[in-house]
């Protein structure tokens, strides 16, 4: 067991003070946990960046966690695998016959006009979990480049099943079938794998992904993460901001369309981007996984220990690991990397920071996390700012991680 020393807590307090004083970020938060308990939680800035009357950001403030939702969707998929309702090797066409005519875009990243060809093979549930299905965000680049794809921003109407169909049509991007960056199982490709998994979860259970996650993840752990905003939650939500080219920060001001949210009804809970959480609640989710992985007593465990251990075992091919590394290297120093059944993995020790086979990822709007089962700690930190990989958000997380690991001591 480890704890954060008094020196470490003061260093984090000083970091919060520094980031506020230097206005390095708009509203931001930090949460640190051990396998046993919360070690630290703090926040800085205002809910609306340049408006002190909007209220201070606190550990109870709500963040749009964007792609940190992908882990939650993966956990829901693993729950159904344990229940025998899904299998790792199930082809996605078993549940979504609309995905039978997939096309691979040859030259996607090397030519302005990639050539579509029929995909070889069919993605499986494991491929969706490991992001090796081939699904890509980049079949058609959004305008501006930092914008969300139309699969995330189309207007949801008519009901959940209609929204599912509209989503699957949107992600075709005008091709005859859903486009892939590579043949299923051959590489890593960042795209709509988690959203497709979320739709399959809805098909199998007859429930919304939001309700499945509430029943099997949020409620058993005792956290208030959600896919659905309400007036009460909107009042706690940290507003989105924008980093200008000169480094200054502005309000987001509807620069690009976002996912559907209150007051409109969310008919399709997007498994790749649609979650909201406080940072301490997300840390509590990671703590729950750490406890299960370590074989500790856990009230209402959401998964078996053997299943949780798959979250820390690489699943990608060598080519897939290289493709993931090319993305990760643009925003974080993580060494060699891979992907498991739900987490990006750092597969080597990072000096002064996480140990090998730690899980990590981040969200489009400026939040990041790491979960380290070897050391028995997890860290969540970030802000609400785009474009993604914001320098201030990455700097905050890097400094928090370094402080935490330099100041752990035996409990």
Short mmCIF file of C-alpha atoms in Angstrom, two decimals:
data_model
loop_
_atom_site.label_atom_id
_atom_site.label_comp_id
_atom_site.label_asym_id
_atom_site.label_seq_id
_atom_site.Cartn_x
_atom_site.Cartn_y
_atom_site.Cartn_z
CA UNK A 1 0.00 0.00 0.00
CA UNK A 2 1.16 3.51 -0.79
CA UNK A 3 0.19 6.99 0.25
CA UNK A 4 1.05 10.50 -0.89
CA UNK A 5 3.43 12.27 1.47
CA UNK A 6 2.65 15.63 3.01
CA UNK A 7 5.38 17.08 0.79
CA UNK A 8 3.64 15.63 -2.25
CA UNK A 9 0.29 17.09 -1.28
CA UNK A 10 1.86 20.51 -0.79
CA UNK A 11 3.60 20.24 -4.16
CA UNK A 12 0.24 19.53 -5.82
CA UNK A 13 -1.36 22.42 -3.93
CA UNK A 14 1.44 24.67 -5.13
CA UNK A 15 0.92 23.42 -8.70
CA UNK A 16 -2.77 24.31 -8.54
CA UNK A 17 -1.87 27.77 -7.25
CA UNK A 18 0.72 28.22 -10.00
CA UNK A 19 -1.61 27.19 -12.82
CA UNK A 20 -4.28 29.56 -11.53
CA UNK A 21 -1.90 32.48 -11.05
CA UNK A 22 -0.27 32.05 -14.47
CA UNK A 23 -3.61 31.30 -16.14
CA UNK A 24 -2.08 28.31 -17.91
CA UNK A 25 -5.49 26.67 -18.18
CA UNK A 26 -9.16 27.50 -17.77
CA UNK A 27 -11.01 25.57 -15.07
CA UNK A 28 -9.15 22.34 -14.25
CA UNK A 29 -9.07 19.50 -11.75
CA UNK A 30 -6.82 16.80 -10.29
CA UNK A 31 -7.71 13.50 -8.60
CA UNK A 32 -5.25 10.89 -7.31
CA UNK A 33 -6.09 7.53 -5.78
CA UNK A 34 -4.30 4.51 -4.40
CA UNK A 35 -5.69 1.01 -4.57
CA UNK A 36 -7.25 1.68 -1.16
CA UNK A 37 -8.51 5.28 -1.07
CA UNK A 38 -8.52 8.72 -2.58
CA UNK A 39 -5.15 10.40 -1.97
CA UNK A 40 -5.77 13.88 -3.34
CA UNK A 41 -8.41 15.97 -5.06
CA UNK A 42 -8.29 19.64 -5.96
CA UNK A 43 -9.29 22.08 -8.66
CA UNK A 44 -8.69 25.60 -9.92
CA UNK A 45 -10.20 28.27 -12.10
CA UNK A 46 -13.81 29.12 -12.81
CA UNK A 47 -16.62 27.11 -14.34
CA UNK A 48 -16.77 29.72 -17.10
CA UNK A 49 -13.18 30.66 -17.83
CA UNK A 50 -13.32 34.46 -17.65
CA UNK A 51 -16.33 34.81 -15.36
CA UNK A 52 -15.62 34.60 -11.60
CA UNK A 53 -19.36 34.91 -10.93
CA UNK A 54 -19.87 31.48 -12.56
CA UNK A 55 -18.35 29.84 -9.51
CA UNK A 56 -15.07 28.11 -8.80
CA UNK A 57 -14.26 24.71 -10.26
CA UNK A 58 -14.23 22.17 -7.41
CA UNK A 59 -13.69 18.41 -7.17
CA UNK A 60 -17.47 18.11 -7.53
CA UNK A 61 -17.50 19.91 -10.88
CA UNK A 62 -18.53 17.90 -13.92
CA UNK A 63 -16.28 17.35 -16.96
CA UNK A 64 -17.13 16.10 -20.42
CA UNK A 65 -14.63 13.22 -20.47
CA UNK A 66 -14.96 12.50 -24.23
CA UNK A 67 -12.72 9.56 -25.22
CA UNK A 68 -12.24 8.54 -21.59
CA UNK A 69 -15.76 7.17 -22.19
CA UNK A 70 -14.15 4.43 -24.30
CA UNK A 71 -12.94 2.59 -21.19
CA UNK A 72 -16.45 2.69 -19.70
CA UNK A 73 -17.94 1.21 -22.88
CA UNK A 74 -15.24 -1.48 -22.91
CA UNK A 75 -16.11 -2.37 -19.32
CA UNK A 76 -19.78 -2.71 -20.28
CA UNK A 77 -18.74 -5.03 -23.12
CA UNK A 78 -16.62 -7.11 -20.73
CA UNK A 79 -19.59 -7.38 -18.35
CA UNK A 80 -21.68 -8.86 -21.17
CA UNK A 81 -18.85 -11.24 -22.09
CA UNK A 82 -18.80 -12.51 -18.51
CA UNK A 83 -22.58 -12.93 -18.71
CA UNK A 84 -22.22 -15.00 -21.89
CA UNK A 85 -24.16 -12.48 -23.98
CA UNK A 86 -21.11 -11.57 -26.08
CA UNK A 87 -17.90 -13.39 -26.98
CA UNK A 88 -14.50 -11.97 -27.85
CA UNK A 89 -14.51 -13.76 -31.22
CA UNK A 90 -18.07 -12.84 -32.25
CA UNK A 91 -18.08 -11.09 -35.65
CA UNK A 92 -19.75 -7.70 -35.50
CA UNK A 93 -22.03 -8.76 -38.36
CA UNK A 94 -23.72 -11.17 -35.95
CA UNK A 95 -25.31 -8.10 -34.37
CA UNK A 96 -24.98 -5.45 -37.08
CA UNK A 97 -25.44 -6.92 -40.57
CA UNK A 98 -25.05 -3.35 -41.89
CA UNK A 99 -21.30 -3.82 -41.40
CA UNK A 100 -20.92 -6.70 -43.86
CA UNK A 101 -19.65 -4.57 -46.78
CA UNK A 102 -16.67 -2.80 -45.21
CA UNK A 103 -14.08 -1.09 -47.39
CA UNK A 104 -10.40 -0.44 -46.70
CA UNK A 105 -9.10 2.92 -47.90
CA UNK A 106 -5.75 2.21 -49.55
CA UNK A 107 -3.42 5.19 -49.27
CA UNK A 108 -5.61 6.89 -46.64
CA UNK A 109 -2.70 8.72 -45.02
CA UNK A 110 -0.47 9.07 -48.08
CA UNK A 111 -2.74 10.35 -50.84
CA UNK A 112 -5.59 12.91 -51.07
CA UNK A 113 -7.78 10.36 -52.86
CA UNK A 114 -7.52 6.93 -51.19
CA UNK A 115 -8.72 3.92 -53.17
CA UNK A 116 -11.46 1.83 -51.54
CA UNK A 117 -11.27 -1.97 -51.74
CA UNK A 118 -13.26 -4.73 -50.03
CA UNK A 119 -12.00 -5.45 -46.52
CA UNK A 120 -10.42 -8.82 -45.84
CA UNK A 121 -12.08 -10.33 -42.80
CA UNK A 122 -14.72 -9.10 -40.40
CA UNK A 123 -14.08 -7.23 -37.14
CA UNK A 124 -14.77 -9.10 -33.91
CA UNK A 125 -15.78 -7.88 -30.47
CA UNK A 126 -12.13 -8.18 -29.41
CA UNK A 127 -11.12 -5.98 -32.34
CA UNK A 128 -13.59 -3.33 -31.18
CA UNK A 129 -12.20 -3.49 -27.63
CA UNK A 130 -8.58 -3.27 -28.84
CA UNK A 131 -9.26 -0.66 -31.56
CA UNK A 132 -7.97 -3.02 -34.22
CA UNK A 133 -11.28 -3.18 -36.10
CA UNK A 134 -9.93 -0.76 -38.71
CA UNK A 135 -12.62 1.84 -38.00
CA UNK A 136 -11.16 5.31 -38.49
CA UNK A 137 -11.99 8.90 -37.66
CA UNK A 138 -10.00 10.01 -40.70
CA UNK A 139 -11.92 8.64 -43.71
CA UNK A 140 -12.83 12.26 -44.30
CA UNK A 141 -11.02 15.01 -42.44
CA UNK A 142 -13.31 17.43 -40.62
CA UNK A 143 -13.25 21.18 -41.20
CA UNK A 144 -11.60 22.68 -39.24
CA UNK A 145 -9.23 19.83 -38.46
CA UNK A 146 -9.95 19.87 -34.71
CA UNK A 147 -13.72 19.47 -35.25
CA UNK A 148 -15.66 16.33 -34.36
CA UNK A 149 -16.78 14.00 -37.15
CA UNK A 150 -20.40 14.09 -38.29
CA UNK A 151 -20.92 10.63 -36.79
CA UNK A 152 -20.78 12.46 -33.46
CA UNK A 153 -22.65 15.63 -34.36
CA UNK A 154 -25.63 14.58 -36.46
CA UNK A 155 -29.04 15.48 -35.08
CA UNK A 156 -30.56 12.48 -33.33
CA UNK A 157 -34.25 12.13 -34.12
CA UNK A 158 -36.99 9.54 -34.06
CA UNK A 159 -35.79 7.15 -31.37
CA UNK A 160 -32.79 5.05 -30.35
CA UNK A 161 -32.95 2.53 -33.20
CA UNK A 162 -33.28 5.27 -35.82
CA UNK A 163 -30.34 7.13 -34.26
CA UNK A 164 -28.28 3.92 -34.46
CA UNK A 165 -29.04 3.64 -38.18
CA UNK A 166 -28.30 7.33 -38.75
CA UNK A 167 -24.96 6.95 -36.98
CA UNK A 168 -23.95 3.92 -39.07
CA UNK A 169 -24.89 5.81 -42.22
CA UNK A 170 -22.97 8.93 -41.17
CA UNK A 171 -19.73 7.06 -40.56
CA UNK A 172 -19.79 5.71 -44.14
CA UNK A 173 -18.67 9.20 -45.20
CA UNK A 174 -20.16 8.61 -48.66
CA UNK A 175 -18.49 5.24 -49.31
CA UNK A 176 -20.42 2.10 -50.24
CA UNK A 177 -19.64 0.59 -46.86
CA UNK A 178 -18.16 1.76 -43.56
CA UNK A 179 -14.54 2.72 -44.38
CA UNK A 180 -11.57 1.21 -42.56
CA UNK A 181 -7.95 2.32 -42.32
CA UNK A 182 -6.72 -1.31 -42.33
CA UNK A 183 -8.04 -4.85 -42.53
CA UNK A 184 -9.62 -6.00 -39.26
CA UNK A 185 -7.13 -7.34 -36.74
CA UNK A 186 -4.03 -6.16 -38.57
CA UNK A 187 -3.31 -2.78 -36.98
CA UNK A 188 -4.46 -0.06 -34.60
CA UNK A 189 -6.82 2.56 -35.94
CA UNK A 190 -8.45 5.27 -33.87
CA UNK A 191 -12.08 5.61 -34.77
CA UNK A 192 -15.64 4.55 -33.98
CA UNK A 193 -14.89 1.10 -32.51
CA UNK A 194 -16.26 2.02 -29.07
CA UNK A 195 -19.41 3.56 -30.54
CA UNK A 196 -20.06 0.44 -32.63
CA UNK A 197 -19.52 -1.67 -29.50
CA UNK A 198 -22.00 0.56 -27.67
CA UNK A 199 -24.64 -0.06 -30.34
CA UNK A 200 -24.02 -3.81 -30.15
CA UNK A 201 -24.44 -3.62 -26.37
CA UNK A 202 -27.78 -1.91 -26.92
CA UNK A 203 -28.86 -4.56 -29.46
CA UNK A 204 -27.93 -7.42 -27.14
CA UNK A 205 -29.51 -6.01 -23.99
CA UNK A 206 -32.47 -4.12 -25.43
CA UNK A 207 -31.41 -1.21 -23.22
CA UNK A 208 -29.60 2.03 -23.89
CA UNK A 209 -25.86 2.03 -23.30
CA UNK A 210 -26.50 4.71 -20.67
CA UNK A 211 -28.81 2.39 -18.72
CA UNK A 212 -26.45 -0.58 -19.05
CA UNK A 213 -23.55 1.45 -17.67
CA UNK A 214 -25.70 2.79 -14.85
CA UNK A 215 -26.86 -0.71 -13.89
CA UNK A 216 -23.59 -2.60 -14.19
CA UNK A 217 -20.87 0.02 -13.62
CA UNK A 218 -21.88 3.35 -12.09
CA UNK A 219 -24.38 2.15 -9.48
CA UNK A 220 -22.30 -0.81 -8.17
CA UNK A 221 -19.22 1.40 -7.81
CA UNK A 222 -21.25 4.26 -6.35
CA UNK A 223 -20.31 7.01 -8.80
CA UNK A 224 -22.46 9.56 -10.61
CA UNK A 225 -20.90 9.37 -14.07
CA UNK A 226 -23.53 9.72 -16.78
CA UNK A 227 -24.34 10.02 -20.47
CA UNK A 228 -27.29 12.33 -19.77
CA UNK A 229 -27.10 15.92 -18.64
CA UNK A 230 -29.86 17.51 -16.60
CA UNK A 231 -30.40 21.14 -15.52
CA UNK A 232 -28.72 20.29 -12.20
CA UNK A 233 -25.70 18.73 -13.92
CA UNK A 234 -25.42 21.56 -16.45
CA UNK A 235 -24.99 23.90 -13.49
CA UNK A 236 -21.94 21.83 -12.41
CA UNK A 237 -20.45 21.40 -15.89
CA UNK A 238 -17.14 23.12 -16.61
CA UNK A 239 -17.62 25.04 -19.84
CA UNK A 240 -15.57 24.28 -22.94
CA UNK A 241 -12.79 26.66 -24.02
CA UNK A 242 -10.49 27.23 -27.00
CA UNK A 243 -6.72 27.71 -27.22
CA UNK A 244 -5.95 30.39 -29.80
CA UNK A 245 -2.88 30.26 -32.04
CA UNK A 246 -1.17 32.93 -29.92
CA UNK A 247 -1.62 30.74 -26.82
CA UNK A 248 -4.42 32.80 -25.30
CA UNK A 249 -7.66 31.19 -24.12
CA UNK A 250 -11.17 32.12 -25.27
CA UNK A 251 -14.64 30.79 -24.64
CA UNK A 252 -15.57 28.03 -27.07
CA UNK A 253 -18.46 30.02 -28.54
CA UNK A 254 -19.91 27.20 -30.64
CA UNK A 255 -16.89 27.09 -32.98
CA UNK A 256 -17.82 23.61 -34.15
CA UNK A 257 -20.84 21.32 -33.55
CA UNK A 258 -20.70 19.13 -30.43
CA UNK A 259 -22.47 15.92 -29.49
CA UNK A 260 -26.19 16.13 -28.80
CA UNK A 261 -26.93 17.01 -25.20
CA UNK A 262 -29.46 18.67 -22.92
CA UNK A 263 -31.87 20.29 -23.59
CA UNK A 264 -32.14 17.99 -26.62
CA UNK A 265 -32.80 14.36 -25.79
CA UNK A 266 -29.82 12.03 -26.18
CA UNK A 267 -31.28 9.06 -28.06
CA UNK A 268 -27.96 7.37 -28.82
CA UNK A 269 -25.40 7.31 -26.00
CA UNK A 270 -22.10 7.54 -27.87
CA UNK A 271 -19.74 4.91 -26.48
CA UNK A 272 -16.65 6.68 -27.75
CA UNK A 273 -17.25 10.21 -26.54
CA UNK A 274 -20.56 10.69 -24.72
CA UNK A 275 -19.66 10.44 -21.01
CA UNK A 276 -19.58 13.02 -18.22
CA UNK A 277 -17.99 12.62 -14.80
CA UNK A 278 -16.32 14.42 -11.96
CA UNK A 279 -12.61 13.64 -11.90
CA UNK A 280 -12.75 12.03 -8.42
CA UNK A 281 -15.60 9.78 -9.63
CA UNK A 282 -13.52 8.69 -12.61
CA UNK A 283 -10.64 8.05 -10.22
CA UNK A 284 -13.02 5.94 -8.12
CA UNK A 285 -13.76 3.84 -11.21
CA UNK A 286 -10.02 3.32 -11.72
CA UNK A 287 -9.60 2.50 -8.00
CA UNK A 288 -12.33 -0.12 -8.30
CA UNK A 289 -10.40 -1.77 -11.14
CA UNK A 290 -7.12 -1.56 -9.19
CA UNK A 291 -8.72 -3.30 -6.22
CA UNK A 292 -10.16 -6.11 -8.33
CA UNK A 293 -6.85 -6.56 -10.17
CA UNK A 294 -4.98 -6.76 -6.85
CA UNK A 295 -7.37 -9.40 -5.48
CA UNK A 296 -8.65 -7.15 -2.70
CA UNK A 297 -12.12 -7.33 -1.22
CA UNK A 298 -14.46 -5.24 -3.34
CA UNK A 299 -18.14 -4.64 -2.56
CA UNK A 300 -20.19 -5.23 -5.71
CA UNK A 301 -17.29 -5.90 -8.11
CA UNK A 302 -18.26 -5.14 -11.68
CA UNK A 303 -15.93 -7.78 -13.16
CA UNK A 304 -13.94 -10.84 -12.16
CA UNK A 305 -10.23 -10.52 -11.44
CA UNK A 306 -9.28 -12.59 -14.49
CA UNK A 307 -11.28 -10.23 -16.72
CA UNK A 308 -9.78 -7.08 -15.19
CA UNK A 309 -6.31 -8.49 -15.76
CA UNK A 310 -7.01 -8.53 -19.51
CA UNK A 311 -7.14 -4.73 -19.29
CA UNK A 312 -3.38 -4.78 -18.72
CA UNK A 313 -2.43 -7.33 -21.40
CA UNK A 314 -1.42 -6.13 -24.90
CA UNK A 315 -3.65 -7.21 -27.79
CA UNK A 316 -2.19 -5.39 -30.82
CA UNK A 317 0.10 -6.72 -33.50
CA UNK A 318 3.55 -5.18 -33.89
CA UNK A 319 2.18 -3.02 -36.70
CA UNK A 320 -0.73 -1.99 -34.52
CA UNK A 321 1.56 -1.00 -31.65
CA UNK A 322 3.60 1.14 -34.05
CA UNK A 323 0.46 2.84 -35.37
CA UNK A 324 -0.68 3.63 -31.83
CA UNK A 325 2.78 4.94 -30.91
CA UNK A 326 2.64 7.37 -33.83
CA UNK A 327 -0.53 8.91 -32.38
CA UNK A 328 0.54 8.90 -28.73
CA UNK A 329 3.92 10.49 -29.40
CA UNK A 330 2.21 13.72 -30.46
CA UNK A 331 0.90 14.41 -26.95
CA UNK A 332 2.53 12.37 -24.20
CA UNK A 333 5.83 10.67 -23.41
CA UNK A 334 4.76 7.11 -22.74
CA UNK A 335 7.54 4.96 -24.21
CA UNK A 336 6.50 1.82 -26.07
CA UNK A 337 2.74 1.30 -26.20
CA UNK A 338 0.01 -1.20 -27.00
CA UNK A 339 -3.74 -1.57 -26.40
CA UNK A 340 -5.57 -4.11 -24.28
CA UNK A 341 -9.27 -4.96 -23.98
CA UNK A 342 -9.98 -1.40 -22.88
CA UNK A 343 -6.84 0.62 -22.20
CA UNK A 344 -3.87 2.04 -24.01
CA UNK A 345 -0.83 0.52 -22.31
CA UNK A 346 2.64 1.80 -21.65
CA UNK A 347 4.64 -1.41 -22.00
CA UNK A 348 7.87 -0.15 -20.41
CA UNK A 349 8.69 1.73 -17.21
CA UNK A 350 8.69 5.51 -17.68
CA UNK A 351 11.48 6.90 -15.46
CA UNK A 352 10.04 8.75 -12.49
CA UNK A 353 6.50 7.95 -13.56
CA UNK A 354 4.25 4.99 -14.42
CA UNK A 355 5.40 1.37 -14.45
CA UNK A 356 5.20 -1.04 -17.39
CA UNK A 357 1.71 -2.16 -18.41
CA UNK A 358 0.02 0.88 -16.91
CA UNK A 359 -3.15 1.92 -18.69
CA UNK A 360 -3.78 5.44 -19.91
CA UNK A 361 -5.75 7.62 -22.30
CA UNK A 362 -7.35 11.04 -22.60
CA UNK A 363 -10.32 12.94 -23.93
CA UNK A 364 -10.85 15.36 -26.82
CA UNK A 365 -11.69 18.21 -24.43
CA UNK A 366 -8.52 18.07 -22.31
CA UNK A 367 -8.76 15.33 -19.67
CA UNK A 368 -6.21 12.52 -19.14
CA UNK A 369 -5.67 9.53 -16.85
CA UNK A 370 -3.22 6.79 -15.94
CA UNK A 371 -3.86 3.59 -13.97
CA UNK A 372 -0.79 1.73 -12.67
CA UNK A 373 -1.51 -1.67 -11.09
CA UNK A 374 2.15 -2.28 -10.24
CA UNK A 375 2.46 0.83 -8.08
CA UNK A 376 -1.20 0.76 -7.08
CA UNK A 377 -2.10 4.31 -8.05
CA UNK A 378 -4.25 6.11 -10.60
CA UNK A 379 -4.28 9.77 -11.63
CA UNK A 380 -6.92 11.84 -13.43
CA UNK A 381 -6.32 15.46 -14.38
CA UNK A 382 -7.23 18.00 -16.98
CA UNK A 383 -9.37 20.85 -18.17
CA UNK A 384 -12.01 21.57 -20.80
CA UNK A 385 -10.14 22.99 -23.75
CA UNK A 386 -9.64 22.30 -27.45
CA UNK A 387 -7.97 21.72 -29.84
CA UNK A 388 -7.19 18.33 -28.39
CA UNK A 389 -3.75 17.56 -26.90
CA UNK A 390 -3.72 21.09 -25.47
CA UNK A 391 -0.25 22.03 -24.28
CA UNK A 392 -1.54 23.33 -20.95
CA UNK A 393 -3.57 20.19 -20.20
CA UNK A 394 -0.63 17.94 -21.11
CA UNK A 395 1.75 20.03 -19.01
CA UNK A 396 -0.60 19.81 -16.02
CA UNK A 397 -0.88 16.04 -16.28
CA UNK A 398 2.87 15.55 -16.78
CA UNK A 399 3.66 17.62 -13.71
CA UNK A 400 1.01 15.93 -11.58
CA UNK A 401 2.28 12.48 -12.53
CA UNK A 402 5.89 13.44 -11.76
CA UNK A 403 4.94 14.93 -8.38
CA UNK A 404 2.85 11.93 -7.38
CA UNK A 405 5.50 9.34 -8.20
CA UNK A 406 8.24 11.38 -6.51
CA UNK A 407 6.25 11.57 -3.30
CA UNK A 408 4.75 8.12 -2.76
CA UNK A 409 5.64 6.35 0.44
CA UNK A 410 4.62 3.13 2.16
CA UNK A 411 1.40 3.41 4.09
#
